[in-house]
Amino acid sequence: MAVNWAERICSFSRSPSRYLCESTAEVFLSELLRELRDDRATFTVKVLLLFPLCEQPTLLCSTNAVGEETALELMSVFAQCPAKSVQFRSHLLLALTSVLVCTSCVNQHSQASQDFLELLLQITQDTSDLHGDGTLRCLRAVACDCLRELEACCPTLLSQHLELLSGLWHRESTSLHQAYAGLKTLVLRNCVYQLSQDPGAGAEHLKALLGVNASVAWEAEQESGLGGNKDSAILCTLIMSPMGTMPILQTGPDCKELRSVLSSLLEESYLLTPLCQTALLHRLIEVVAMVPGVSPSIFRAQLLRLLGTSEACLFHSTLLMKLAFTDSLFSADDEAFILKRLVILSQHPLLSTPEKLFYMDCILHFPENRPISCGDVDESLPVLLTPRLASTLVPTVFNDCITMLARLNLLSLIYLEEAEEGEEGKGVAYLYGHLTALLNIVENGGSRELVVTFFRAAFLFLLYFGHMERYSNSMIEKLSELYRCHSYLALHVIDLADQTLSHLSESNWAVGLLRAMQQVITEAPLAQLTLQDLHCHLKLLARVAEEGDIVQHSTLSFLSRILTQPSLSLCERSNWRQGNAVLGVCRRLLVHPSLDSLLIPLANTLQHLTFYYGDTDIQDHARLYYTLLTTLSREKLAGVLAQGVSKGRHQVKQRSLSAIMTDSDGLTSVLTIHQTETPILKLVEWIDSDPQGGEQTHQKGEQANSPLLEIYRAQFKDPSFASEIPLDYHLTHTQAHHVCFDQLFSIRLHFELTDHHYEELCDISVPCLFKKQPAPVVKLRLKPRWPFPTTIHASAIFTTQDGLSWYSLLPDIHVTFQQVLLPLPSPPSWGAAGRLSVFEGLWEEICCVSSKEDGNKYATSLFCCQLDVENLAAWVEKHFLRFLITDPSYEEEFKVLLFLPPQSHVLLKIKSGEDVVHFSIATENWQLLPHINTFLLTLTSLQEINDI
């Protein structure tokens, strides 16, 4: 048994949805709960069984009602579990918390949630093993964690138990002291926040809250506004800058009870672990910020310890205090000390890189007592951070790449102030020297990481000091020399130019860089040019050609020379990639503002490609470009190409149906399938009013001599026999759609299953759909593996009258249990007697086999309901006429046989009693019973009875 469950749980954990396709969530949940109640199962197996409930509670408990029922079952298991099974009981508490929280039972104050809360409070108060082996302490720790989770997900849930939690915290001398402190602080913070939202709340309400020691009182919480809080702000941090707003609880100076609680928590906070201290301090800072009657000086005794800490989380709590209370808690000397300590920690050799980056980020977002900026800048420097103080943070080539960039960014901000004041001191010169050192490393064969770091550093430098021509012009010269030796850096140069142009739109530096790169490329000796270098040069020249301010005569001259250079043999090599790169440059020149002056050389280049290039595709494109160039005006040429639209000085790509360009972009644009924002089509179920074979004939037929049940089952040796469920739908337009979709052509419907209950569906083609004509019928043929309800995702690709292709999602198709039911697939010649013989044989077999407990799937059941006995025959005929085995006029007992492909049957014997109607059920697949029950409940509802 243990091995079997281990395999099943492992399979479920790998893919829960796939696992549940073989069954249903209801069936799997019932199996889990039944096994948990089984005394024969070991506790090791039971712990394993709780895993699905802990990890996938919403998948197994789809509704609140199912969640509450499951919680009650688990609490029953907990009550019957022996006290010595601490591990299993602990996992039960975790599973209960997970189920109740995820199914929203806690927020709805259900009875199960109330019982579970009482149970947790009882466990936390049980100190019977205080001097024992400590086994119960583990259970109390888990219960405390569950309480904290409940309070975090449903704030103020424990507001009536603050005094109780305080007593547990004061009395606890074990490691649970820390857990109780965190729980009490969380509850206190939530309660103070909730009171701050009530305009009429004051000191009296706060005193009453701190003095309450009541049992669970859901009604009292609802009346006081402490229960069911839906304010999302209570679930997140409230600490804001001094310029922001904070909810305030007006209590006046009379807050001695709250001060006493806060002081006791702070005095013992040093006993907690650093992370728990951080969480506690965070909550207490929020409480003090919300209650003006409590002075921030209450934290003064903790500052000495916090300012000297080596823990990053505790130092962050100190900065949160400074952000919340500024000069009401921190003096100017304190501020200077914190800033100096941040500078020291940002370069401390014993700290890891992430820690040093964290402290450096704290400097950039330092909460000053009296900030000068208005808080709208992402990064700003504190006034006290002088160049001298930050001199130890200057970047060096020995720093790792991330630290180097972070230091460069910080020092650039510092030296930017000097540059703005007209003082070009040593700071900017040092940073430029550092950039030059990085460039030398890249020039001498630096790693890819260093190459990327150099270009990022160059961008940062330009971002701050690009207006200083002395350095910006020098950088263009150095980058030109770098590219002259390393052409593989072309993409990095292009990216640097694009980013600079995007962030410094008023600067001409990017255009100057591209102009310099053009000069480097066009003046390079062709004898030393390799094909790899040429490919990089052409990419860069294509980018240069996008700039309307750059003269392109040298580019065309370069193209002409490489096409006729014997050492390259470009035309003879017939390399499609190289030819496409040349065409890419030509295509951008076709839309250049100075096209008139480029007409003759560009036409000569395109004509040379047409006649002499060895690749046919390149010849065709060149011939097309040449034709467009020589036959269309400049305006029409720009309209036909319509690919590069000038936006400032940068060419922005836009898609167009008439776009013609290389790199297959034009072909991609023409073949683009557009997607609709809302569904355009839908499938509406079509029920034939007179389906063939819809009614069972009850005439007597010839009964075969051999047993009919064996003959009936022999039909299924053919895999295609009665294996499909026919479903017919009308394909129609949705209510809201654009007129351009009134006429659709070549519709291709695609269906995607959401489970593995059925075989994959083939796509269906519909020739056309017109708005004002009859809707076509779409015939779906489902081939079940397991006859369960399912949902099918549908989508369509179609063409509109203007020739565009569109993709649209359709509303989901919901296949109900009733749609899966089919009449008995027996030969028509058998008649009623033959079908009755099959029914009786199946009924006898199922009842006989189901009585044996050998793990078979055969099952019998009974369903009872109140129906009008006089109208029972009419009711049965209305709902089960197609499935009736007996004559409808025979009213003592109705026999109904439901067939579910591929080979499942549901047999019903409907008989009226004194007050109720009995539905005796038999089936070979017990997993169908929940669906049958739901189906019968639907049919026998009050509305259905009234319809008769």
PDB file of N, CA, C and O in Angstrom, residues 338-359:
ATOM      1  N   ILE A 338      26.033  57.409   9.779  1.00  0.00           N
ATOM      2  CA  ILE A 338      25.426  56.351   8.956  1.00  0.00           C
ATOM      3  C   ILE A 338      25.979  56.403   7.536  1.00  0.00           C
ATOM      4  O   ILE A 338      26.290  55.368   6.927  1.00  0.00           O
ATOM      5  N   LEU A 339      26.120  57.613   6.999  1.00  0.00           N
ATOM      6  CA  LEU A 339      26.630  57.751   5.636  1.00  0.00           C
ATOM      7  C   LEU A 339      28.069  57.266   5.532  1.00  0.00           C
ATOM      8  O   LEU A 339      28.437  56.565   4.582  1.00  0.00           O
ATOM      9  N   LYS A 340      28.905  57.618   6.525  1.00  0.00           N
ATOM     10  CA  LYS A 340      30.291  57.145   6.514  1.00  0.00           C
ATOM     11  C   LYS A 340      30.346  55.626   6.621  1.00  0.00           C
ATOM     12  O   LYS A 340      31.175  54.972   5.971  1.00  0.00           O
ATOM     13  N   ARG A 341      29.475  55.080   7.444  1.00  0.00           N
ATOM     14  CA  ARG A 341      29.472  53.622   7.593  1.00  0.00           C
ATOM     15  C   ARG A 341      29.043  52.943   6.288  1.00  0.00           C
ATOM     16  O   ARG A 341      29.563  51.883   5.930  1.00  0.00           O
ATOM     17  N   LEU A 342      28.094  53.541   5.582  1.00  0.00           N
ATOM     18  CA  LEU A 342      27.687  52.978   4.292  1.00  0.00           C
ATOM     19  C   LEU A 342      28.839  52.982   3.299  1.00  0.00           C
ATOM     20  O   LEU A 342      29.029  52.019   2.544  1.00  0.00           O
ATOM     21  N   VAL A 343      29.609  54.062   3.283  1.00  0.00           N
ATOM     22  CA  VAL A 343      30.756  54.136   2.380  1.00  0.00           C
ATOM     23  C   VAL A 343      31.779  53.057   2.738  1.00  0.00           C
ATOM     24  O   VAL A 343      32.347  52.402   1.843  1.00  0.00           O
ATOM     25  N   ILE A 344      32.014  52.845   4.035  1.00  0.00           N
ATOM     26  CA  ILE A 344      32.974  51.820   4.458  1.00  0.00           C
ATOM     27  C   ILE A 344      32.484  50.431   4.084  1.00  0.00           C
ATOM     28  O   ILE A 344      33.239  49.604   3.553  1.00  0.00           O
ATOM     29  N   LEU A 345      31.190  50.156   4.350  1.00  0.00           N
ATOM     30  CA  LEU A 345      30.657  48.832   4.048  1.00  0.00           C
ATOM     31  C   LEU A 345      30.603  48.569   2.552  1.00  0.00           C
ATOM     32  O   LEU A 345      30.683  47.411   2.122  1.00  0.00           O
ATOM     33  N   SER A 346      30.479  49.605   1.717  1.00  0.00           N
ATOM     34  CA  SER A 346      30.405  49.429   0.259  1.00  0.00           C
ATOM     35  C   SER A 346      31.714  48.924  -0.332  1.00  0.00           C
ATOM     36  O   SER A 346      31.726  48.477  -1.494  1.00  0.00           O
ATOM     37  N   GLN A 347      32.803  48.991   0.438  1.00  0.00           N
ATOM     38  CA  GLN A 347      34.104  48.538  -0.085  1.00  0.00           C
ATOM     39  C   GLN A 347      34.796  47.582   0.869  1.00  0.00           C
ATOM     40  O   GLN A 347      35.977  47.274   0.709  1.00  0.00           O
ATOM     41  N   HIS A 348      34.051  47.078   1.866  1.00  0.00           N
ATOM     42  CA  HIS A 348      34.664  46.214   2.870  1.00  0.00           C
ATOM     43  C   HIS A 348      35.122  44.908   2.229  1.00  0.00           C
ATOM     44  O   HIS A 348      34.342  44.219   1.556  1.00  0.00           O
ATOM     45  N   PRO A 349      36.355  44.507   2.429  1.00  0.00           N
ATOM     46  CA  PRO A 349      36.871  43.313   1.719  1.00  0.00           C
ATOM     47  C   PRO A 349      36.248  42.007   2.195  1.00  0.00           C
ATOM     48  O   PRO A 349      36.311  41.009   1.470  1.00  0.00           O
ATOM     49  N   LEU A 350      35.689  41.982   3.407  1.00  0.00           N
ATOM     50  CA  LEU A 350      35.132  40.733   3.922  1.00  0.00           C
ATOM     51  C   LEU A 350      33.679  40.517   3.498  1.00  0.00           C
ATOM     52  O   LEU A 350      33.118  39.456   3.769  1.00  0.00           O
ATOM     53  N   LEU A 351      33.090  41.510   2.875  1.00  0.00           N
ATOM     54  CA  LEU A 351      31.699  41.380   2.444  1.00  0.00           C
ATOM     55  C   LEU A 351      31.625  40.848   1.020  1.00  0.00           C
ATOM     56  O   LEU A 351      32.532  41.066   0.210  1.00  0.00           O
ATOM     57  N   SER A 352      30.528  40.167   0.733  1.00  0.00           N
ATOM     58  CA  SER A 352      30.335  39.636  -0.621  1.00  0.00           C
ATOM     59  C   SER A 352      29.922  40.761  -1.576  1.00  0.00           C
ATOM     60  O   SER A 352      29.505  41.843  -1.149  1.00  0.00           O
ATOM     61  N   THR A 353      30.015  40.478  -2.864  1.00  0.00           N
ATOM     62  CA  THR A 353      29.640  41.485  -3.869  1.00  0.00           C
ATOM     63  C   THR A 353      28.183  41.919  -3.755  1.00  0.00           C
ATOM     64  O   THR A 353      27.889  43.119  -3.807  1.00  0.00           O
ATOM     65  N   PRO A 354      27.217  41.000  -3.591  1.00  0.00           N
ATOM     66  CA  PRO A 354      25.831  41.464  -3.439  1.00  0.00           C
ATOM     67  C   PRO A 354      25.634  42.394  -2.240  1.00  0.00           C
ATOM     68  O   PRO A 354      24.879  43.364  -2.328  1.00  0.00           O
ATOM     69  N   GLU A 355      26.327  42.112  -1.134  1.00  0.00           N
ATOM     70  CA  GLU A 355      26.186  42.978   0.041  1.00  0.00           C
ATOM     71  C   GLU A 355      26.758  44.368  -0.235  1.00  0.00           C
ATOM     72  O   GLU A 355      26.151  45.390   0.123  1.00  0.00           O
ATOM     73  N   LYS A 356      27.912  44.414  -0.883  1.00  0.00           N
ATOM     74  CA  LYS A 356      28.504  45.723  -1.182  1.00  0.00           C
ATOM     75  C   LYS A 356      27.644  46.509  -2.174  1.00  0.00           C
ATOM     76  O   LYS A 356      27.499  47.730  -2.042  1.00  0.00           O
ATOM     77  N   LEU A 357      27.052  45.826  -3.131  1.00  0.00           N
ATOM     78  CA  LEU A 357      26.147  46.507  -4.062  1.00  0.00           C
ATOM     79  C   LEU A 357      24.909  47.028  -3.338  1.00  0.00           C
ATOM     80  O   LEU A 357      24.387  48.092  -3.663  1.00  0.00           O
ATOM     81  N   PHE A 358      24.442  46.269  -2.341  1.00  0.00           N
ATOM     82  CA  PHE A 358      23.287  46.718  -1.562  1.00  0.00           C
ATOM     83  C   PHE A 358      23.608  48.011  -0.818  1.00  0.00           C
ATOM     84  O   PHE A 358      22.808  48.970  -0.842  1.00  0.00           O
ATOM     85  N   TYR A 359      24.767  48.061  -0.169  1.00  0.00           N
ATOM     86  CA  TYR A 359      25.132  49.274   0.572  1.00  0.00           C
ATOM     87  C   TYR A 359      25.338  50.456  -0.384  1.00  0.00           C
ATOM     88  O   TYR A 359      25.018  51.605  -0.052  1.00  0.00           O
TER      89      TYR A 359
END
